[in-house]
PDB file of C-alpha atoms and ligand atoms in Angstrom:
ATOM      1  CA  UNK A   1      85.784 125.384  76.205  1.00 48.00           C
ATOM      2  CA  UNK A   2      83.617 122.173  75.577  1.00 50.00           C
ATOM      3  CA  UNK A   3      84.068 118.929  76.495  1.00 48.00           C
ATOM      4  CA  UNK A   4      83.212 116.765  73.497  1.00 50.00           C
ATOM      5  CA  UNK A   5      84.956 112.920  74.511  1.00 49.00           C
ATOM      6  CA  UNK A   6      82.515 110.727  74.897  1.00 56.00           C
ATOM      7  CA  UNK A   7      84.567 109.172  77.759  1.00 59.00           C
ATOM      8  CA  UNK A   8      84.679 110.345  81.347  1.00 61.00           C
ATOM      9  CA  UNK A   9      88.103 112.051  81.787  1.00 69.00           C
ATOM     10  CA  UNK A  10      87.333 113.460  85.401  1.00 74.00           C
ATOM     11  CA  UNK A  11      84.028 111.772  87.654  1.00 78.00           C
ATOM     12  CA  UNK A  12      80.613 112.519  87.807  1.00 83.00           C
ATOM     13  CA  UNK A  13      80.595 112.321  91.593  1.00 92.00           C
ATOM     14  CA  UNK A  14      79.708 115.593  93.192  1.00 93.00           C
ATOM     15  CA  UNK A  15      81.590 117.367  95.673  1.00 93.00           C
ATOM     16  CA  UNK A  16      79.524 116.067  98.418  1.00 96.00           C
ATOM     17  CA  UNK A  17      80.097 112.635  97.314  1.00 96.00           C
ATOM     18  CA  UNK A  18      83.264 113.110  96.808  1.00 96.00           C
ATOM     19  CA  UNK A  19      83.806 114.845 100.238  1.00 96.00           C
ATOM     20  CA  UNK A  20      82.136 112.009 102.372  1.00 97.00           C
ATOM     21  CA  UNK A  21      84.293 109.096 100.477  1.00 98.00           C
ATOM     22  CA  UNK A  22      87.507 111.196 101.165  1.00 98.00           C
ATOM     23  CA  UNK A  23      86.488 110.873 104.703  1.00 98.00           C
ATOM     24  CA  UNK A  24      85.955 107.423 104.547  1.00 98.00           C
ATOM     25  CA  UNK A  25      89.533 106.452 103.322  1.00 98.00           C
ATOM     26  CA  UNK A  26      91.038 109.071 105.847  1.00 98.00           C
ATOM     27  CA  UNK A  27      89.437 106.864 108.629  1.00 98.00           C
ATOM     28  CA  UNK A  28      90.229 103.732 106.841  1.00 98.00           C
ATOM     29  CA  UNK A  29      93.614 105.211 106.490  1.00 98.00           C
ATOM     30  CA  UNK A  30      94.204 105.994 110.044  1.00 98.00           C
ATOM     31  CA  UNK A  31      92.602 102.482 111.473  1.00 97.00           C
ATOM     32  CA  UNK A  32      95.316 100.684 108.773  1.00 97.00           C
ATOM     33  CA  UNK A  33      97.970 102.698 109.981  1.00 97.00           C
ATOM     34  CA  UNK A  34      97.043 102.007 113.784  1.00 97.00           C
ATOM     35  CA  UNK A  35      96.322  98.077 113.254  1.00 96.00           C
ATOM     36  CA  UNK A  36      99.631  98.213 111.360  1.00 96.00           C
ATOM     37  CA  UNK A  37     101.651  99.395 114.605  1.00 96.00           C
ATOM     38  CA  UNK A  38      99.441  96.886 116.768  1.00 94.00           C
ATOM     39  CA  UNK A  39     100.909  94.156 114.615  1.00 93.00           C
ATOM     40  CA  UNK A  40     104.381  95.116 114.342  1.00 92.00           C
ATOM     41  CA  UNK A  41     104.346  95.428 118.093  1.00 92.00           C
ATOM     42  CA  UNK A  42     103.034  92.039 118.817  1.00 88.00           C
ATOM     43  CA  UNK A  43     106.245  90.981 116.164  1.00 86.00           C
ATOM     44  CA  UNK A  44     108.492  92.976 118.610  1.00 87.00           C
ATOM     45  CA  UNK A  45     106.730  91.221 121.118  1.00 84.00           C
ATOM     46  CA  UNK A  46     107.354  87.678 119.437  1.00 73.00           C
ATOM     47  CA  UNK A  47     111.265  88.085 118.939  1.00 73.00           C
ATOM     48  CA  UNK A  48     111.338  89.096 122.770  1.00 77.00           C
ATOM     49  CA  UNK A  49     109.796  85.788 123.465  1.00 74.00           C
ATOM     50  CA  UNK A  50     111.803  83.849 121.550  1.00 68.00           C
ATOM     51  CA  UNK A  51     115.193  85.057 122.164  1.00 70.00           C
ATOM     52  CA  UNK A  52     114.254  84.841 125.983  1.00 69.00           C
ATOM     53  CA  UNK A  53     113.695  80.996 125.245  1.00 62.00           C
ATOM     54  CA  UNK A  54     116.164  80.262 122.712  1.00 56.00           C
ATOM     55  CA  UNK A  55     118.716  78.844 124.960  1.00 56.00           C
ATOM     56  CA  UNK A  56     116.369  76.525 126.240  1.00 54.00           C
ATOM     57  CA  UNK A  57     114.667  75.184 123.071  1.00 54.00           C
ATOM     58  CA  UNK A  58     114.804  71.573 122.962  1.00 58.00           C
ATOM     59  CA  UNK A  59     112.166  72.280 126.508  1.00 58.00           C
ATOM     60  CA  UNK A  60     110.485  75.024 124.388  1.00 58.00           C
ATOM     61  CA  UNK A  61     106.989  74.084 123.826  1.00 60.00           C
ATOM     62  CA  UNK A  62     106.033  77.639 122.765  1.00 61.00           C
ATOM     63  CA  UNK A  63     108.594  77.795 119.987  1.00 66.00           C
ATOM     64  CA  UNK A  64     106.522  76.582 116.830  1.00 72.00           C
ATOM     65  CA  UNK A  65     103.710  78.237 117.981  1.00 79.00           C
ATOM     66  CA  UNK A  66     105.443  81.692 118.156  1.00 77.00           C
ATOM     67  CA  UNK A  67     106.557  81.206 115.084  1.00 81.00           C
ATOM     68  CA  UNK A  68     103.462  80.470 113.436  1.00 85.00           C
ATOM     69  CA  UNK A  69     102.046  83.087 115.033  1.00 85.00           C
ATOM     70  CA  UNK A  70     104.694  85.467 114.106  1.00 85.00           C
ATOM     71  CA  UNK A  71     104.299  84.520 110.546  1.00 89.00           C
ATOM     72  CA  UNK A  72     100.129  85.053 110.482  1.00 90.00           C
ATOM     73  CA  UNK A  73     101.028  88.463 112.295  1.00 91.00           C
ATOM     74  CA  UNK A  74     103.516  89.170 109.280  1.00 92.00           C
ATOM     75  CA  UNK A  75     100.956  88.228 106.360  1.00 94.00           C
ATOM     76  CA  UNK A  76      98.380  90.243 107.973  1.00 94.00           C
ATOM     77  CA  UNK A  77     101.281  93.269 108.279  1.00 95.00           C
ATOM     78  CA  UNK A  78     101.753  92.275 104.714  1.00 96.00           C
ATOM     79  CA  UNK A  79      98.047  92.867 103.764  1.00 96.00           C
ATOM     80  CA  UNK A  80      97.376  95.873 105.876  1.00 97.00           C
ATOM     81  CA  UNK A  81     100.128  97.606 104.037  1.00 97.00           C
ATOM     82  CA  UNK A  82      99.122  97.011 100.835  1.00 97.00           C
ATOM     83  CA  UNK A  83      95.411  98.189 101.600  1.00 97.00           C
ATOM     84  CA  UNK A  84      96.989 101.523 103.028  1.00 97.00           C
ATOM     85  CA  UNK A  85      98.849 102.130  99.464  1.00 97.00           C
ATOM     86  CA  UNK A  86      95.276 101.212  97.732  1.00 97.00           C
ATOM     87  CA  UNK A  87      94.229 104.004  99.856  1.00 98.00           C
ATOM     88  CA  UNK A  88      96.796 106.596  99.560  1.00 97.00           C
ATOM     89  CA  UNK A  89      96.408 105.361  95.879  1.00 97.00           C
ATOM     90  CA  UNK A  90      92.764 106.474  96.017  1.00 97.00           C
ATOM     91  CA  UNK A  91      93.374 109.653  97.574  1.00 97.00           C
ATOM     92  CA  UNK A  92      96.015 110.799  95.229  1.00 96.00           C
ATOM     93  CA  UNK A  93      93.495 109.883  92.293  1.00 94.00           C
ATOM     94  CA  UNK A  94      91.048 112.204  93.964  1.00 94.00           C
ATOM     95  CA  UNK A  95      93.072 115.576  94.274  1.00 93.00           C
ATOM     96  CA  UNK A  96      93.959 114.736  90.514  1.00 91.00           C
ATOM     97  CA  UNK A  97      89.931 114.754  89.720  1.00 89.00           C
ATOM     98  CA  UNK A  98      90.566 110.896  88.384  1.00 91.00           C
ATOM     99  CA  UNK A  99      88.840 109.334  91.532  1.00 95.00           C
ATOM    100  CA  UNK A 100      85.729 107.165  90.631  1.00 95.00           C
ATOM    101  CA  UNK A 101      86.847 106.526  87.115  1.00 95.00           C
ATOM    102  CA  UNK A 102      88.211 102.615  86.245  1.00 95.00           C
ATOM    103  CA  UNK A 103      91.931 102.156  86.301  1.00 92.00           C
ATOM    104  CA  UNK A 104      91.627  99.595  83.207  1.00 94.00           C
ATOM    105  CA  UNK A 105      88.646 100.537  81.192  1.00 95.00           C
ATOM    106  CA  UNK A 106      88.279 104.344  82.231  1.00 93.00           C
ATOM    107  CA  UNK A 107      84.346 103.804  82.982  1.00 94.00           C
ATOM    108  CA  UNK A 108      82.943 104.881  86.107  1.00 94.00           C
ATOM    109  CA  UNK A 109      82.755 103.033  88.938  1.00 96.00           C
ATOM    110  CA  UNK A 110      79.635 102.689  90.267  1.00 95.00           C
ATOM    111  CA  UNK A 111      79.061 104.798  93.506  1.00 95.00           C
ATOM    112  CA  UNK A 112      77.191 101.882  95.165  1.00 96.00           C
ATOM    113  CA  UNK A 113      81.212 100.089  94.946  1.00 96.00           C
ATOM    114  CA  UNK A 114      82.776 103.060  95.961  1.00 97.00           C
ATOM    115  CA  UNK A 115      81.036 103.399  99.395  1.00 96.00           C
ATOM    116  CA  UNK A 116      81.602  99.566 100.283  1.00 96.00           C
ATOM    117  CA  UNK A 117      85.294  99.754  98.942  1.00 96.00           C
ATOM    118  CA  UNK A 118      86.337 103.504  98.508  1.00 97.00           C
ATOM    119  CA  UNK A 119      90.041 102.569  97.376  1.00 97.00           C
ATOM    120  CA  UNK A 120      88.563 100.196  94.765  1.00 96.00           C
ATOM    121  CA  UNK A 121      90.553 101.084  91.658  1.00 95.00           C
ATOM    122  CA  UNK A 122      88.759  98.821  89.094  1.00 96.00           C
ATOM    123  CA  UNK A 123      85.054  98.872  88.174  1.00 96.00           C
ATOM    124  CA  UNK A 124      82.938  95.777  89.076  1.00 94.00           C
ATOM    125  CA  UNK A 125      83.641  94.081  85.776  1.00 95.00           C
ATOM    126  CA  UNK A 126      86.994  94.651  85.046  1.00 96.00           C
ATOM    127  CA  UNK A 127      87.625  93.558  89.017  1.00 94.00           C
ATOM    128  CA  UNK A 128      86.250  90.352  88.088  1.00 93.00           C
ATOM    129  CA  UNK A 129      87.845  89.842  84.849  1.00 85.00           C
ATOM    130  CA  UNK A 130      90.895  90.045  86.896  1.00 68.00           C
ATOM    131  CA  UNK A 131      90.013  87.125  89.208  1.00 58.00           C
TER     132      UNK A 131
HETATM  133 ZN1   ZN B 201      86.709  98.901  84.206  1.00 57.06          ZN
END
């Protein structure tokens, strides 16, 4: 059986390669998943605050300011979560062999991309034709 496309339909990477980004988005993973849980309990945190101060909020200095800050905490939540399904993304692509290959163009991405940003989907020029 011969593979005769000209275009990649499974990456070049080798195992090794392949084994050391895996381990990269597992710890990437886990640190998400942790910060995540820091976040929502500083959230928890916030509503605590502000329901103990509600009754008193015309002498509530801190109330804007917990709200702002509950609404940074939420974007960065926000964020966080959607780099964790990049990641499980990129992990699912891998035990299907399609890791490493362009989500738009099908090209390879180069490795040097893939070991600053392991969950990056797109190759370098199809990442900026996007932006
Ligand atoms: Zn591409």
């Amino acid at each position: 059986m011969t593979n005769i496309a000209e275009r990649p339909s499974r990456t070049k990477l080798t195992a090794r390669q392949l084994a050391s980004l895996r381990s990269q988005l597992e710890a990437d993973r886990e640190r998400t998943g942790m910060h995540i849980d820091t976040v929502t309990d500083e959230m928890g945190a916030f509503v605590t605050a502000r329901r103990d101060t509600a009754t008193d909020d015309e002498h509530d200095p801190e109330g804007p300011t917990l709200a702002f800050e509950r609404s940074q905490s939420s974007a960065i939540r926000g964020q966080s979560q959607q780099h964790l399904v990049e990641i499980d993304i990129a992990l699912l692509r891998m035990d299907e062999g399609r890791y490493g290959l362009c989500k738009s163009c099908g090209n390879e991405i180069a490795l040097g991309r893939l070991q600053v940003r392991p969950q990056a989907a797109l190759c370098i020029s199809c990442a900026e034709h996007v932006r």
